[in-house]
Amino acid sequence: MPNQIYKGLPSIAYNNKDFWDKESNTVFSNSWVFVGFTHELKNIGDALPVTVAEQPILLLKNSKGAILAFHNVCSHRCLKLVDQRKNIGKIINCPYHAWCYDLDGNLLASPHFGGTNNHKPKGFDTKKNGLRSVRIHIWNDWIFINLNKKALPFNKYASSLIKQLKEIDLNKIKPVATLDFGEIKTNWKFLIENYIEPYHVQFVHRKTTSQPLKDHYTIVEGMCYGSGVDLKEENTSANSLAVSSKYLSLFPNFIIGTYYPGQVGVHLNMPVAPGITHQKRVIYTTDGNNLTKKEVSQIRDLWWKVHKEDHEICERLQLGRSSPVSKEGGLLSPYWENSVRTFQQIVVKHINKSTKR
Ligand SMILES: [Fe+2]
């Protein structure tokens, strides 16, 4: 019903371990989860361990230059194989009993598994004991995985977002800076919710941006939701955010901002615990927009300040969830926060499916 005032998610959605476990088994298993940037896996053998739904996952560049995803555990005793980002050369070597895998996950060696110098005991099929692969999709510079293999094909899943971005040639964007904010003391959903509603901008970012509330509109379509702002008078200098923009999210954790005329920003939001999320932002320039070092540094500084303002708010949203007042959720603006409501409804839809099983 339009213009109805709804309550937001109850506090347990943000600070309760059972709810977090349900999200891991539903939201983060059923969906295309954003896990990394291809430009961070440049060379053959580059390996990046990530944790999704509390599961260790390995992203790996193989000998043909393709990025693959595997469950990051040895087939022998299920030890976590790669514990930090590094180049592993041509072979993944388990430190425990020296089992080895190639960059396509095939088992190459299981030394003395059947006794001294008996590497392949009778009945042991090396072909069936390679690393377990994880469904992966690369979209431009962005790596997505789907743990339960049941999500729609990515282009269908993300069709609304792809449509929203059709004016930008995403094949030609270039990463120019990375802001690693580390761990923020807030639930992952607060970072998404904050990003997709325009209501707070004029208050929280009054010192850093010039995007009046009246020029904003919200966007809600399928798995994509967020807001946009169209400004008649723009200031396109590198240290200004007085430009027409779109702030969009693809469920669950992908965030992209487009800043006319030549800048795109993408956030990686990785849930760590109910009240902790790791966030990183990569800043891109679009085709033909070449920035000087000074301009890149100005943009970095500006976004750092803007997001620190957001993080302070999100951490206080988390703290507010310890109050009994937040038990049944806060209030959502019927006009400015319909994107937040849509996002929360998709979360609830996933969670409810799990309780019906
Ligand atoms: Fe903000």
Short mmCIF file of C-alpha atoms and ligand atoms in Angstrom, two decimals:
data_model
loop_
_atom_site.label_atom_id
_atom_site.label_comp_id
_atom_site.label_asym_id
_atom_site.label_seq_id
_atom_site.Cartn_x
_atom_site.Cartn_y
_atom_site.Cartn_z
CA MET A 1 0.00 0.00 0.00
CA PRO A 2 1.59 3.35 -0.96
CA ASN A 3 2.31 5.92 1.75
CA GLN A 4 1.87 3.47 4.57
CA ILE A 5 4.24 3.81 7.49
CA TYR A 6 5.91 0.47 8.12
CA LYS A 7 8.19 -0.70 10.87
CA GLY A 8 11.67 -1.82 9.97
CA LEU A 9 13.19 -5.19 10.83
CA PRO A 10 13.21 -6.17 14.52
CA SER A 11 16.44 -5.77 16.47
CA ILE A 12 17.18 -9.52 16.34
CA ALA A 13 17.74 -9.17 12.59
CA TYR A 14 20.84 -7.14 13.43
CA ASN A 15 22.30 -8.66 16.59
CA ASN A 16 21.06 -12.20 17.08
CA LYS A 17 23.24 -15.21 16.26
CA ASP A 18 20.29 -17.46 15.30
CA PHE A 19 19.08 -14.86 12.80
CA TRP A 20 22.64 -14.53 11.49
CA ASP A 21 22.84 -18.33 11.02
CA LYS A 22 19.53 -18.28 9.16
CA GLU A 23 20.84 -15.55 6.89
CA SER A 24 23.95 -17.61 6.19
CA ASN A 25 21.81 -20.59 5.22
CA THR A 26 19.39 -18.60 3.09
CA VAL A 27 20.32 -15.06 1.96
CA PHE A 28 24.02 -15.84 1.51
CA SER A 29 23.51 -19.36 0.14
CA ASN A 30 20.65 -18.71 -2.29
CA SER A 31 21.90 -15.46 -3.82
CA TRP A 32 24.69 -14.17 -6.01
CA VAL A 33 27.01 -12.83 -3.31
CA PHE A 34 29.61 -10.24 -4.23
CA VAL A 35 33.03 -11.46 -3.04
CA GLY A 36 35.83 -9.55 -4.77
CA PHE A 37 37.41 -7.61 -7.62
CA THR A 38 39.07 -9.28 -10.62
CA HIS A 39 41.81 -6.65 -10.72
CA GLU A 40 42.99 -8.00 -7.35
CA LEU A 41 43.72 -11.39 -9.00
CA LYS A 42 46.03 -10.26 -11.79
CA ASN A 43 48.50 -13.15 -12.15
CA ILE A 44 48.17 -16.86 -12.69
CA GLY A 45 48.24 -18.51 -9.26
CA ASP A 46 46.88 -15.47 -7.40
CA ALA A 47 44.72 -16.81 -4.58
CA LEU A 48 42.26 -14.91 -2.43
CA PRO A 49 40.55 -16.65 0.48
CA VAL A 50 37.16 -15.20 1.47
CA THR A 51 34.50 -16.21 3.97
CA VAL A 52 30.89 -16.37 2.84
CA ALA A 53 28.08 -17.64 5.07
CA GLU A 54 30.87 -18.63 7.50
CA GLN A 55 32.31 -20.98 4.85
CA PRO A 56 35.93 -20.73 3.69
CA ILE A 57 35.99 -20.10 -0.06
CA LEU A 58 39.01 -19.73 -2.34
CA LEU A 59 39.15 -17.50 -5.42
CA LEU A 60 41.94 -18.53 -7.74
CA LYS A 61 43.33 -17.51 -11.12
CA ASN A 62 44.08 -20.64 -13.16
CA SER A 63 46.67 -21.26 -15.88
CA LYS A 64 44.29 -20.05 -18.59
CA GLY A 65 43.65 -16.77 -16.79
CA ALA A 66 40.12 -17.67 -15.61
CA ILE A 67 39.07 -16.92 -12.03
CA LEU A 68 37.58 -19.99 -10.34
CA ALA A 69 36.00 -20.49 -6.91
CA PHE A 70 36.43 -23.55 -4.68
CA HIS A 71 35.58 -24.58 -1.17
CA ASN A 72 38.86 -23.75 0.54
CA VAL A 73 39.40 -27.12 2.22
CA CYS A 74 41.63 -30.09 1.53
CA SER A 75 39.81 -33.26 0.42
CA HIS A 76 41.83 -35.30 2.93
CA ARG A 77 41.15 -33.92 6.43
CA CYS A 78 39.28 -30.74 5.39
CA LEU A 79 41.94 -28.34 6.61
CA LYS A 80 41.51 -24.77 5.42
CA LEU A 81 43.96 -24.74 2.53
CA VAL A 82 44.90 -21.15 1.80
CA ASP A 83 44.89 -18.90 4.84
CA GLN A 84 45.89 -15.57 3.32
CA ARG A 85 45.95 -13.69 0.05
CA LYS A 86 49.05 -14.68 -1.95
CA ASN A 87 50.39 -16.11 -5.18
CA ILE A 88 50.56 -19.88 -4.77
CA GLY A 89 52.48 -20.61 -8.00
CA LYS A 90 51.22 -23.63 -9.94
CA ILE A 91 50.18 -25.85 -7.07
CA ILE A 92 48.03 -25.64 -3.96
CA ASN A 93 49.88 -27.53 -1.31
CA CYS A 94 48.20 -28.69 1.89
CA PRO A 95 50.64 -28.08 4.77
CA TYR A 96 49.26 -31.00 6.81
CA HIS A 97 50.04 -34.16 4.75
CA ALA A 98 51.33 -32.56 1.51
CA TRP A 99 48.30 -33.30 -0.66
CA CYS A 100 48.56 -31.18 -3.83
CA TYR A 101 46.06 -29.71 -6.29
CA ASP A 102 46.53 -27.89 -9.57
CA LEU A 103 45.00 -24.50 -10.30
CA ASP A 104 41.84 -26.18 -11.65
CA GLY A 105 41.35 -28.00 -8.35
CA ASN A 106 42.45 -31.44 -9.62
CA LEU A 107 44.15 -33.64 -7.03
CA LEU A 108 47.76 -34.17 -8.12
CA ALA A 109 49.29 -35.96 -5.15
CA SER A 110 48.23 -37.82 -2.01
CA PRO A 111 51.63 -38.98 -0.75
CA HIS A 112 51.79 -42.30 1.13
CA PHE A 113 48.02 -42.27 1.61
CA GLY A 114 47.86 -46.09 1.27
CA GLY A 115 51.09 -46.78 3.21
CA THR A 116 54.76 -46.00 2.57
CA ASN A 117 55.20 -45.27 -1.16
CA ASN A 118 51.62 -46.32 -1.86
CA HIS A 119 50.13 -43.03 -2.93
CA LYS A 120 46.88 -44.38 -4.41
CA PRO A 121 45.36 -47.16 -2.33
CA LYS A 122 42.94 -49.53 -4.04
CA GLY A 123 39.53 -47.93 -4.50
CA PHE A 124 40.86 -44.40 -4.18
CA ASP A 125 39.90 -42.32 -7.23
CA THR A 126 41.96 -39.12 -7.44
CA LYS A 127 39.55 -37.73 -10.06
CA LYS A 128 36.75 -37.77 -7.50
CA ASN A 129 38.82 -36.14 -4.78
CA GLY A 130 39.75 -32.79 -6.22
CA LEU A 131 38.62 -29.51 -4.70
CA ARG A 132 34.88 -28.85 -4.69
CA SER A 133 34.01 -26.06 -7.05
CA VAL A 134 31.67 -23.17 -6.27
CA ARG A 135 29.43 -21.49 -8.85
CA ILE A 136 30.99 -18.22 -9.95
CA HIS A 137 30.10 -15.35 -12.23
CA ILE A 138 32.34 -12.48 -13.30
CA TRP A 139 30.54 -9.27 -14.20
CA ASN A 140 32.94 -6.57 -15.33
CA ASP A 141 35.47 -6.21 -12.48
CA TRP A 142 33.22 -7.92 -9.95
CA ILE A 143 33.25 -11.51 -8.74
CA PHE A 144 30.05 -13.14 -7.52
CA ILE A 145 29.48 -16.64 -6.15
CA ASN A 146 26.32 -18.64 -5.52
CA LEU A 147 26.83 -21.33 -2.87
CA ASN A 148 23.70 -23.43 -3.40
CA LYS A 149 23.90 -23.21 -7.22
CA LYS A 150 20.17 -22.40 -7.37
CA ALA A 151 20.15 -18.66 -8.06
CA LEU A 152 18.84 -17.50 -11.44
CA PRO A 153 21.48 -17.06 -14.15
CA PHE A 154 23.33 -13.88 -13.18
CA ASN A 155 22.18 -11.74 -16.10
CA LYS A 156 18.57 -12.50 -15.20
CA TYR A 157 19.17 -12.08 -11.48
CA ALA A 158 20.81 -8.68 -12.02
CA SER A 159 18.70 -7.53 -14.99
CA SER A 160 17.19 -4.50 -13.20
CA LEU A 161 20.60 -3.24 -12.11
CA ILE A 162 22.11 -3.86 -15.55
CA LYS A 163 19.25 -1.80 -17.04
CA GLN A 164 19.87 1.07 -14.59
CA LEU A 165 23.53 1.22 -15.65
CA LYS A 166 23.06 0.95 -19.40
CA GLU A 167 24.34 4.47 -20.07
CA ILE A 168 27.82 3.58 -18.81
CA ASP A 169 30.21 1.36 -20.75
CA LEU A 170 31.25 -0.80 -17.80
CA ASN A 171 33.79 -2.69 -19.96
CA LYS A 172 35.88 0.44 -20.06
CA ILE A 173 35.94 1.49 -16.43
CA LYS A 174 39.34 1.62 -14.71
CA PRO A 175 40.09 1.22 -11.00
CA VAL A 176 42.02 4.24 -9.75
CA ALA A 177 41.86 3.92 -5.96
CA THR A 178 40.85 1.52 -3.19
CA LEU A 179 39.59 2.56 0.22
CA ASP A 180 39.79 -0.30 2.69
CA PHE A 181 37.75 0.73 5.70
CA GLY A 182 38.41 -2.51 7.58
CA GLU A 183 35.87 -3.80 10.06
CA ILE A 184 32.95 -1.56 10.91
CA LYS A 185 31.00 -2.31 14.07
CA THR A 186 27.63 -2.70 12.42
CA ASN A 187 25.45 -5.35 10.83
CA TRP A 188 25.89 -5.63 7.05
CA LYS A 189 22.25 -4.63 6.44
CA PHE A 190 22.71 -1.20 8.03
CA LEU A 191 25.45 -0.38 5.51
CA ILE A 192 23.15 -1.36 2.63
CA GLU A 193 20.09 0.41 4.08
CA ASN A 194 22.03 3.57 4.70
CA TYR A 195 23.40 3.59 1.18
CA ILE A 196 20.06 3.14 -0.59
CA GLU A 197 18.03 5.85 1.14
CA PRO A 198 18.53 9.52 0.27
CA TYR A 199 16.79 10.86 3.39
CA HIS A 200 19.96 11.14 5.51
CA VAL A 201 22.18 12.80 2.90
CA GLN A 202 21.35 16.43 3.65
CA PHE A 203 21.82 15.90 7.39
CA VAL A 204 24.72 13.44 7.71
CA HIS A 205 26.69 14.74 4.74
CA ARG A 206 25.94 18.44 4.97
CA LYS A 207 29.66 19.22 5.17
CA THR A 208 30.77 16.90 2.34
CA THR A 209 28.04 16.88 -0.32
CA SER A 210 25.58 19.21 -2.00
CA GLN A 211 22.68 17.03 -3.06
CA PRO A 212 19.44 18.58 -1.78
CA LEU A 213 16.75 16.15 -0.69
CA LYS A 214 14.16 17.59 -3.06
CA ASP A 215 16.22 16.52 -6.11
CA HIS A 216 16.34 12.87 -5.03
CA TYR A 217 14.09 10.01 -6.05
CA THR A 218 14.05 6.36 -5.03
CA ILE A 219 14.54 3.37 -7.32
CA VAL A 220 12.95 0.00 -6.63
CA GLU A 221 12.97 -2.75 -9.23
CA GLY A 222 13.40 -6.47 -8.65
CA MET A 223 16.67 -7.26 -6.87
CA CYS A 224 17.87 -3.67 -7.42
CA TYR A 225 16.95 -0.75 -5.22
CA GLY A 226 18.42 2.57 -4.24
CA SER A 227 18.09 6.21 -5.06
CA GLY A 228 19.09 8.79 -7.62
CA VAL A 229 19.61 12.51 -7.69
CA ASP A 230 19.34 14.76 -10.74
CA LEU A 231 20.94 18.16 -10.33
CA LYS A 232 20.44 21.00 -12.78
CA GLU A 233 23.54 22.83 -11.62
CA GLU A 234 26.54 20.58 -11.18
CA ASN A 235 30.02 21.11 -9.86
CA THR A 236 32.19 18.45 -11.48
CA SER A 237 35.48 19.30 -9.81
CA ALA A 238 37.17 16.33 -8.16
CA ASN A 239 36.45 17.46 -4.62
CA SER A 240 32.71 17.99 -5.09
CA LEU A 241 29.75 15.65 -4.94
CA ALA A 242 27.33 18.20 -6.37
CA VAL A 243 26.68 15.94 -9.37
CA SER A 244 23.82 13.82 -10.67
CA SER A 245 24.24 10.37 -9.19
CA LYS A 246 22.70 6.96 -8.71
CA TYR A 247 23.15 4.91 -5.55
CA LEU A 248 22.17 1.30 -6.22
CA SER A 249 22.39 -2.08 -4.58
CA LEU A 250 22.00 -5.60 -5.93
CA PHE A 251 20.75 -8.05 -3.31
CA PRO A 252 22.35 -8.92 -1.01
CA ASN A 253 25.68 -7.08 -0.64
CA PHE A 254 26.71 -5.36 -3.88
CA ILE A 255 26.68 -1.58 -3.96
CA ILE A 256 27.42 0.67 -6.91
CA GLY A 257 27.33 4.44 -7.24
CA THR A 258 27.55 6.38 -10.48
CA TYR A 259 28.67 9.98 -10.36
CA TYR A 260 28.17 11.96 -13.50
CA PRO A 261 30.12 12.44 -15.68
CA GLY A 262 32.99 10.08 -15.12
CA GLN A 263 33.14 8.20 -11.85
CA VAL A 264 31.84 4.89 -10.51
CA GLY A 265 32.27 3.52 -6.99
CA VAL A 266 31.72 -0.07 -5.86
CA HIS A 267 31.51 -1.25 -2.28
CA LEU A 268 32.33 -4.73 -1.12
CA ASN A 269 30.37 -5.39 2.08
CA MET A 270 31.48 -8.65 3.70
CA PRO A 271 29.56 -9.71 6.81
CA VAL A 272 31.96 -10.93 9.50
CA ALA A 273 29.65 -11.35 12.51
CA PRO A 274 26.15 -10.07 13.41
CA GLY A 275 27.61 -6.72 14.49
CA ILE A 276 30.71 -6.55 12.25
CA THR A 277 31.10 -5.93 8.52
CA HIS A 278 34.24 -5.45 6.47
CA GLN A 279 33.86 -2.73 3.85
CA LYS A 280 36.05 -1.76 0.93
CA ARG A 281 35.35 0.74 -1.84
CA VAL A 282 37.00 0.78 -5.26
CA ILE A 283 36.81 4.01 -7.22
CA TYR A 284 36.71 3.73 -11.03
CA THR A 285 36.84 6.26 -13.81
CA THR A 286 34.70 5.76 -16.89
CA ASP A 287 35.94 5.75 -20.48
CA GLY A 288 37.80 8.90 -21.49
CA ASN A 289 37.90 10.38 -18.01
CA ASN A 290 41.57 10.62 -17.14
CA LEU A 291 42.33 11.97 -13.70
CA THR A 292 45.58 13.40 -12.45
CA LYS A 293 47.19 11.94 -9.33
CA LYS A 294 46.08 15.03 -7.44
CA GLU A 295 42.47 14.57 -8.54
CA VAL A 296 42.51 10.88 -7.55
CA SER A 297 43.86 11.83 -4.16
CA GLN A 298 41.14 14.51 -3.75
CA ILE A 299 38.46 11.95 -4.66
CA ARG A 300 39.92 9.44 -2.19
CA ASP A 301 39.90 12.02 0.60
CA LEU A 302 36.37 13.09 -0.18
CA TRP A 303 34.96 9.55 -0.19
CA TRP A 304 36.88 8.64 2.94
CA LYS A 305 35.21 11.54 4.77
CA VAL A 306 31.74 10.78 3.35
CA HIS A 307 31.90 7.12 4.36
CA LYS A 308 33.30 7.82 7.79
CA GLU A 309 30.17 9.93 8.30
CA ASP A 310 28.06 6.96 7.20
CA HIS A 311 29.97 4.48 9.37
CA GLU A 312 29.48 6.55 12.50
CA ILE A 313 25.73 6.53 11.87
CA CYS A 314 25.64 2.79 11.10
CA GLU A 315 27.56 1.98 14.28
CA ARG A 316 25.04 4.01 16.27
CA LEU A 317 22.17 2.20 14.54
CA GLN A 318 23.75 -1.03 15.77
CA LEU A 319 24.11 0.30 19.33
CA GLY A 320 20.42 1.29 19.28
CA ARG A 321 19.50 -2.37 18.73
CA SER A 322 20.43 -3.19 22.34
CA SER A 323 17.47 -1.10 23.47
CA PRO A 324 14.07 -2.77 24.07
CA VAL A 325 12.59 0.14 22.10
CA SER A 326 14.08 -1.32 18.90
CA LYS A 327 12.67 -4.79 19.50
CA GLU A 328 9.94 -4.32 16.91
CA GLY A 329 11.99 -2.17 14.57
CA GLY A 330 12.16 1.54 13.88
CA LEU A 331 9.92 3.47 11.48
CA LEU A 332 10.41 3.74 7.75
CA SER A 333 9.50 6.83 5.74
CA PRO A 334 6.72 5.88 3.31
CA TYR A 335 8.34 8.13 0.74
CA TRP A 336 12.13 8.10 1.16
CA GLU A 337 12.70 4.65 2.60
CA ASN A 338 10.66 2.41 0.30
CA SER A 339 13.98 1.10 -1.05
CA VAL A 340 14.92 0.06 2.50
CA ARG A 341 11.54 -1.60 2.95
CA THR A 342 11.98 -3.55 -0.31
CA PHE A 343 15.45 -4.72 0.72
CA GLN A 344 14.15 -5.84 4.13
CA GLN A 345 11.23 -7.67 2.51
CA ILE A 346 13.63 -9.68 0.35
CA VAL A 347 15.63 -10.62 3.46
CA VAL A 348 12.42 -11.72 5.22
CA LYS A 349 11.32 -13.74 2.19
CA HIS A 350 14.57 -15.72 2.31
CA ILE A 351 14.42 -16.23 6.08
CA ASN A 352 10.80 -17.40 5.98
CA LYS A 353 11.61 -19.99 3.35
CA SER A 354 14.14 -21.50 5.76
CA THR A 355 11.65 -21.80 8.61
CA LYS A 356 9.15 -23.62 6.36
CA ARG A 357 11.67 -26.38 5.55
FE FE B 1 25.40 8.50 3.38
#
